[in-house]
Tab-separated table of C-alpha atoms in Angstrom:
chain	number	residue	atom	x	y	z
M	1	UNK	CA	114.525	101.061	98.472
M	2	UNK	CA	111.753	98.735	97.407
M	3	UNK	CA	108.190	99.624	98.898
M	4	UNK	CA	104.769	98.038	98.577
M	5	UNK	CA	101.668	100.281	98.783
M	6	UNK	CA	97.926	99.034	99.721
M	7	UNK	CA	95.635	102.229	98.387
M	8	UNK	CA	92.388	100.716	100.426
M	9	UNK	CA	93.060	101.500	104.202
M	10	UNK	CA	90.309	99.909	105.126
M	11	UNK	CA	87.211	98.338	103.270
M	12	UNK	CA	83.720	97.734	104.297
M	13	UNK	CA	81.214	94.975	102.022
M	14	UNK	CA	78.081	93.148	102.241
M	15	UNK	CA	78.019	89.549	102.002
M	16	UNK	CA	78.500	88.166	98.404
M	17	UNK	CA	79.869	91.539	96.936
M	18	UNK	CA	83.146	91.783	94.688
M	19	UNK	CA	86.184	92.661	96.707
M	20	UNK	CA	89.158	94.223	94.989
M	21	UNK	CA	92.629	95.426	97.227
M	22	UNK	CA	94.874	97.128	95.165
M	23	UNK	CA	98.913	96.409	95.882
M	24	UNK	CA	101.879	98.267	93.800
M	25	UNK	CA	105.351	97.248	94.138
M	26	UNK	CA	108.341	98.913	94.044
M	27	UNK	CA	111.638	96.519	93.319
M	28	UNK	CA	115.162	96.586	92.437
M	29	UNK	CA	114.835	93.530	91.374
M	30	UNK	CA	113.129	90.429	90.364
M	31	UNK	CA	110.302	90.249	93.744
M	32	UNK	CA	108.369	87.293	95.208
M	33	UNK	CA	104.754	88.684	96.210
M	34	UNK	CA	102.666	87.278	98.781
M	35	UNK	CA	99.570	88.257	100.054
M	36	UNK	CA	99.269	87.732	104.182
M	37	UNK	CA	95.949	87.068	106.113
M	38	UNK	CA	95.240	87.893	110.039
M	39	UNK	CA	92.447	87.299	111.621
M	40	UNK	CA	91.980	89.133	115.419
M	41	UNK	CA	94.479	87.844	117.682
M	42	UNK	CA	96.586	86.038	115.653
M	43	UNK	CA	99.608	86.921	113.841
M	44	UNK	CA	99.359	87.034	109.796
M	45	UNK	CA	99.472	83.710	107.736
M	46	UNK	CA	100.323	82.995	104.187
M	47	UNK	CA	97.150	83.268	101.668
M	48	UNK	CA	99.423	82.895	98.586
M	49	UNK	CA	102.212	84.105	96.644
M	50	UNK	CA	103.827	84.305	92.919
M	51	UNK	CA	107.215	84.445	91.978
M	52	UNK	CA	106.797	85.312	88.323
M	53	UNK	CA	105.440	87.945	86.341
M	54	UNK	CA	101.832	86.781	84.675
M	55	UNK	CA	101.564	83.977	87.630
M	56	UNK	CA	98.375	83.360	89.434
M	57	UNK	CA	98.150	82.902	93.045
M	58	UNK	CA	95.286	81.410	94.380
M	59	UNK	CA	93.276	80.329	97.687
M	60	UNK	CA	90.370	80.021	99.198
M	61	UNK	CA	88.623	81.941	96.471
M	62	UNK	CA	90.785	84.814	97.057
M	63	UNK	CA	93.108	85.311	93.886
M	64	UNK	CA	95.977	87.789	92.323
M	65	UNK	CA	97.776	87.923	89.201
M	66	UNK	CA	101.687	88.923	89.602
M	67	UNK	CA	101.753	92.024	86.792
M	68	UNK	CA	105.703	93.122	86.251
M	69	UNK	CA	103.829	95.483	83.415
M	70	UNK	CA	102.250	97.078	85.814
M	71	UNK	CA	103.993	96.294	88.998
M	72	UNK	CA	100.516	95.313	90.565
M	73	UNK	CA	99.387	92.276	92.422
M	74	UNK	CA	95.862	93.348	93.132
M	75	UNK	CA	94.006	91.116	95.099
M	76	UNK	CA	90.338	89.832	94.450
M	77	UNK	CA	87.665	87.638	95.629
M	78	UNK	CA	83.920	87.276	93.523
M	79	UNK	CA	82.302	86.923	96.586
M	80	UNK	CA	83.162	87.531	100.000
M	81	UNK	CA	82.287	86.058	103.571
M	82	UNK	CA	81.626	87.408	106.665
M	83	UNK	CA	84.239	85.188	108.187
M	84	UNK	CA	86.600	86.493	105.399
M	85	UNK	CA	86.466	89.805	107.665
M	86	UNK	CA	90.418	90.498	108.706
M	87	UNK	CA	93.445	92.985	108.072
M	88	UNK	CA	95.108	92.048	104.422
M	89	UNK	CA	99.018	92.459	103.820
M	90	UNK	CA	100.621	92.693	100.409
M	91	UNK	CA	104.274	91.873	100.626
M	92	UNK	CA	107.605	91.130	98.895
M	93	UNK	CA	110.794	89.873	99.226
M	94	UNK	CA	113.030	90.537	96.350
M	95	UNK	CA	115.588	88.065	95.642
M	96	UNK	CA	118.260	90.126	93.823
M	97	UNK	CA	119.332	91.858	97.060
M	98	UNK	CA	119.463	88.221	98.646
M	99	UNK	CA	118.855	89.673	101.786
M	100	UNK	CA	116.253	88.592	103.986
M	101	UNK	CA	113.986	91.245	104.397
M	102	UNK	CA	110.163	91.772	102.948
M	103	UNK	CA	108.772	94.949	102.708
M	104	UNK	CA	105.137	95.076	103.801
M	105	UNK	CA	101.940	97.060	102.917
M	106	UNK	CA	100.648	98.900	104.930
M	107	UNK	CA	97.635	96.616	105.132
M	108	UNK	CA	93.831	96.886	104.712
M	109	UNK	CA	90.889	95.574	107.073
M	110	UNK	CA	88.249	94.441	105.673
M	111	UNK	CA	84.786	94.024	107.151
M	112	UNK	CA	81.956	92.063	105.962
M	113	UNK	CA	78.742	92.701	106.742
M	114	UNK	CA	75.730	89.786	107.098
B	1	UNK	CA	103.143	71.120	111.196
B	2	UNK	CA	104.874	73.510	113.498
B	3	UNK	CA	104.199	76.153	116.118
B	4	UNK	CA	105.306	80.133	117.070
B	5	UNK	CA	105.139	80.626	120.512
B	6	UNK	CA	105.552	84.414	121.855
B	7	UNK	CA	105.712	85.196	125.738
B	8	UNK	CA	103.755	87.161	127.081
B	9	UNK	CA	100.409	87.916	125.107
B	10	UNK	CA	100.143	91.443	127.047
B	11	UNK	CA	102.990	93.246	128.473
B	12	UNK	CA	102.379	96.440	130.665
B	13	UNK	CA	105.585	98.221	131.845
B	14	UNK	CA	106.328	101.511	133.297
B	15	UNK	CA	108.522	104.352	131.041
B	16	UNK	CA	112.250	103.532	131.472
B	17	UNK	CA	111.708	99.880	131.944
B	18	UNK	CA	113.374	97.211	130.008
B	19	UNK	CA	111.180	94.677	129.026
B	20	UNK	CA	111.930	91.580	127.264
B	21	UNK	CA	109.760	89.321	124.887
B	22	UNK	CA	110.371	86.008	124.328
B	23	UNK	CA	109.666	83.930	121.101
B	24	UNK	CA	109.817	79.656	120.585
B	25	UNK	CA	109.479	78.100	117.272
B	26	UNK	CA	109.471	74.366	116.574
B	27	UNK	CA	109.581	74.683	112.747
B	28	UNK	CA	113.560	73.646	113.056
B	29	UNK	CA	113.840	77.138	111.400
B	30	UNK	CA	116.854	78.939	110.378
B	31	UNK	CA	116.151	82.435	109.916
B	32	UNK	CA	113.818	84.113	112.763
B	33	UNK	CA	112.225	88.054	112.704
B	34	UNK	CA	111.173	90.634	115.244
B	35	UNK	CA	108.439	93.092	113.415
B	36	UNK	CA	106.502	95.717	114.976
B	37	UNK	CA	102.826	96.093	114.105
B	38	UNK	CA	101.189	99.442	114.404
B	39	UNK	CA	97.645	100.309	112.975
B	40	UNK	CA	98.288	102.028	109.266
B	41	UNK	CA	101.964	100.981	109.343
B	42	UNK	CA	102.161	97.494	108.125
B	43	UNK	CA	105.255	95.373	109.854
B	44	UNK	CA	108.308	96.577	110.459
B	45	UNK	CA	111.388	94.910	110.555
B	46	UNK	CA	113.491	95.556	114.138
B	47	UNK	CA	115.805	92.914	113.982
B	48	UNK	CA	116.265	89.136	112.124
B	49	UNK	CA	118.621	86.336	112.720
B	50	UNK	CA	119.856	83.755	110.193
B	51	UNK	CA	120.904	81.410	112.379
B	52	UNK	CA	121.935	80.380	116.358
B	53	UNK	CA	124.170	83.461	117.776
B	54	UNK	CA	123.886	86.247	114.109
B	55	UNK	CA	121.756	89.072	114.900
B	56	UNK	CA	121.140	91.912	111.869
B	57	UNK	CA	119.424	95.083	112.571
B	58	UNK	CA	116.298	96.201	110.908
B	59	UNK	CA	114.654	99.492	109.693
B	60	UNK	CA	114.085	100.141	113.689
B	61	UNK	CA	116.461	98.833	115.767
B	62	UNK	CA	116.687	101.773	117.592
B	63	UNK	CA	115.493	101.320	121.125
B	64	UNK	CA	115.561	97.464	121.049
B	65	UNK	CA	118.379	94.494	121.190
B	66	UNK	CA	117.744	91.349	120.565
B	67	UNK	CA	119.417	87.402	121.324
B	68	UNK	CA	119.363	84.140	119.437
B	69	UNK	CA	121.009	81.658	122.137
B	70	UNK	CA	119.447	78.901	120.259
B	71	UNK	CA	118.135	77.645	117.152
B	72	UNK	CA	114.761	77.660	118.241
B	73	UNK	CA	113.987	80.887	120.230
B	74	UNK	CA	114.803	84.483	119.980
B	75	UNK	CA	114.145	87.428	122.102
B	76	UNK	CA	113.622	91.339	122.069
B	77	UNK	CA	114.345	93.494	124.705
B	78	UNK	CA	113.070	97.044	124.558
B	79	UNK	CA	115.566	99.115	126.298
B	80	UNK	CA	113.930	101.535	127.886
B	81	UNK	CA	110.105	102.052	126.945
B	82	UNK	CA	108.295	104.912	126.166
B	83	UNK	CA	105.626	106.557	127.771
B	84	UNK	CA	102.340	105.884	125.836
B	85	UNK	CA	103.890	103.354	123.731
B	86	UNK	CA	101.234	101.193	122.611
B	87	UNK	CA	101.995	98.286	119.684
B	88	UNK	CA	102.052	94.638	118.769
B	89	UNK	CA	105.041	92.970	118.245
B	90	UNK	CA	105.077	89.970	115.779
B	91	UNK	CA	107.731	87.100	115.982
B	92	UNK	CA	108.572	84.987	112.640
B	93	UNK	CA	110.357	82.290	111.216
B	94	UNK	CA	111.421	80.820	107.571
B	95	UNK	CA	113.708	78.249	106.134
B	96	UNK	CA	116.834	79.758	105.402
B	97	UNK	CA	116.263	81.017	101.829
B	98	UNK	CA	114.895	84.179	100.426
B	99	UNK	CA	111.600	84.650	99.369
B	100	UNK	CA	110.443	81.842	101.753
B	101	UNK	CA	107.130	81.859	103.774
B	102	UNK	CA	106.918	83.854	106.960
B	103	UNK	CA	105.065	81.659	109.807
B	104	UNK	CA	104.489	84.081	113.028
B	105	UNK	CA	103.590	83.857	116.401
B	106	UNK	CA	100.281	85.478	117.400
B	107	UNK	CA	102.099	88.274	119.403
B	108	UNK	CA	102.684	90.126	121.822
B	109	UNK	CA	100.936	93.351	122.454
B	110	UNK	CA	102.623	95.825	124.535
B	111	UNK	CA	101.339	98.881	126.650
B	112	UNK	CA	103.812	101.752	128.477
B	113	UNK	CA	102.275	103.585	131.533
């Protein structure tokens, strides 16, 4: 079945450093990938997504390129916040089994330090 | 803009209870979701529900049932909880396509004594 897989379990940064969370898929078919924000006590939200390969998703400075070469969708940020400190989920939904079920990372928390 | 509401925010229960969660949306949403959050597992999927009265099982149903009386709200039960159980459980919604955004409720963490 299709799987997603976060390597970074958990990341820890100073202010203004280069953040990088990898994401490979796994599809049977053609996949939508999204990456999910959630800050403590609330439930994930949409950061962005991209439905086709070399697309670029983008927001609030956070960014990842959909790769079908490489089935990666790795996301990165020049310069992170303390207030972007929060658990990251890579995710898909894949179109070709038009069912309506995503697969999740496992997710990766990231803590920024002042 | 639109709203997930989930009922209650904590939920303590004794092993062997039932126990049902309760989730409201406003989005005028199709399609609703039941995941499970547990730290180092991601979501998982328990059950979804494509429209008023259709319920499809998940990777892990086991343990829980679900209802969609209406359009806008859909609830778990947990049929009989386990001792030292101990998870968050996330309600969603999307229009009724694939590949649409997820919008969830901020959930409902639950704890089994």
């Amino acid at each position: 079945g299709d799987s997603v897989t976060q390597t970074e379990g958990q990341v820890a940064l100073s202010e203004e450093d280069f953040l990088t969370i990898h994401c490979n898929y796994s599809a049977s078919g053609y996949p939508t990938l999204f990456w999910y924000v959630q800050y403590p006590g609330e439930g994930p939200q949409l950061l962005f997504r991209a439905s086709r390969d070399k697309e670029k998703g983008s927001s609030r400075g956070f960014e990842a390129t959909y790769d079908k070469g490489t089935t990666s969708f790795h996301l990165r940020k020049a310069s992170v916040q303390e207030s972007d400190s929060a658990v990251y989920y890579c995710a898909l939904s894949d179109q070709g089994t038009g069912n309506y079920k995503y697969v999740f990372g496992a997710g990766t928390r990231l803590k920024v330090i002042a | 803009g639109g709203i997930i509401t989930q009922t209650p925010k904590f939920l303590i229960g004794q092993e062997g209870q039932k126990l049902t969660l309760k989730c409201q949306q406003n989005f005028n949403h199709d399609t609703m979701y039941w995941y499970r959050q547990d730290s180092g597992k991601g979501l998982r999927l328990i059950y979804y529900s494509i429209t008023e009265n259709d319920l499809q099982k998940g990777d892990l149903s086991e343990g829980y049932d679900a209802s969609r009386e209406k359009k806008s709200s859909f609830s778990l039960t947990v049929t009989s909880a386990q001792k030292n159980e101990m998870a968050v459980f996330l309600c969603a919604s999307s229009i009724d396509r694939v590949a649409e955004t997820l919008y969830f409720g901020s959930g409902t963490r639950l704890t089994v004594l």
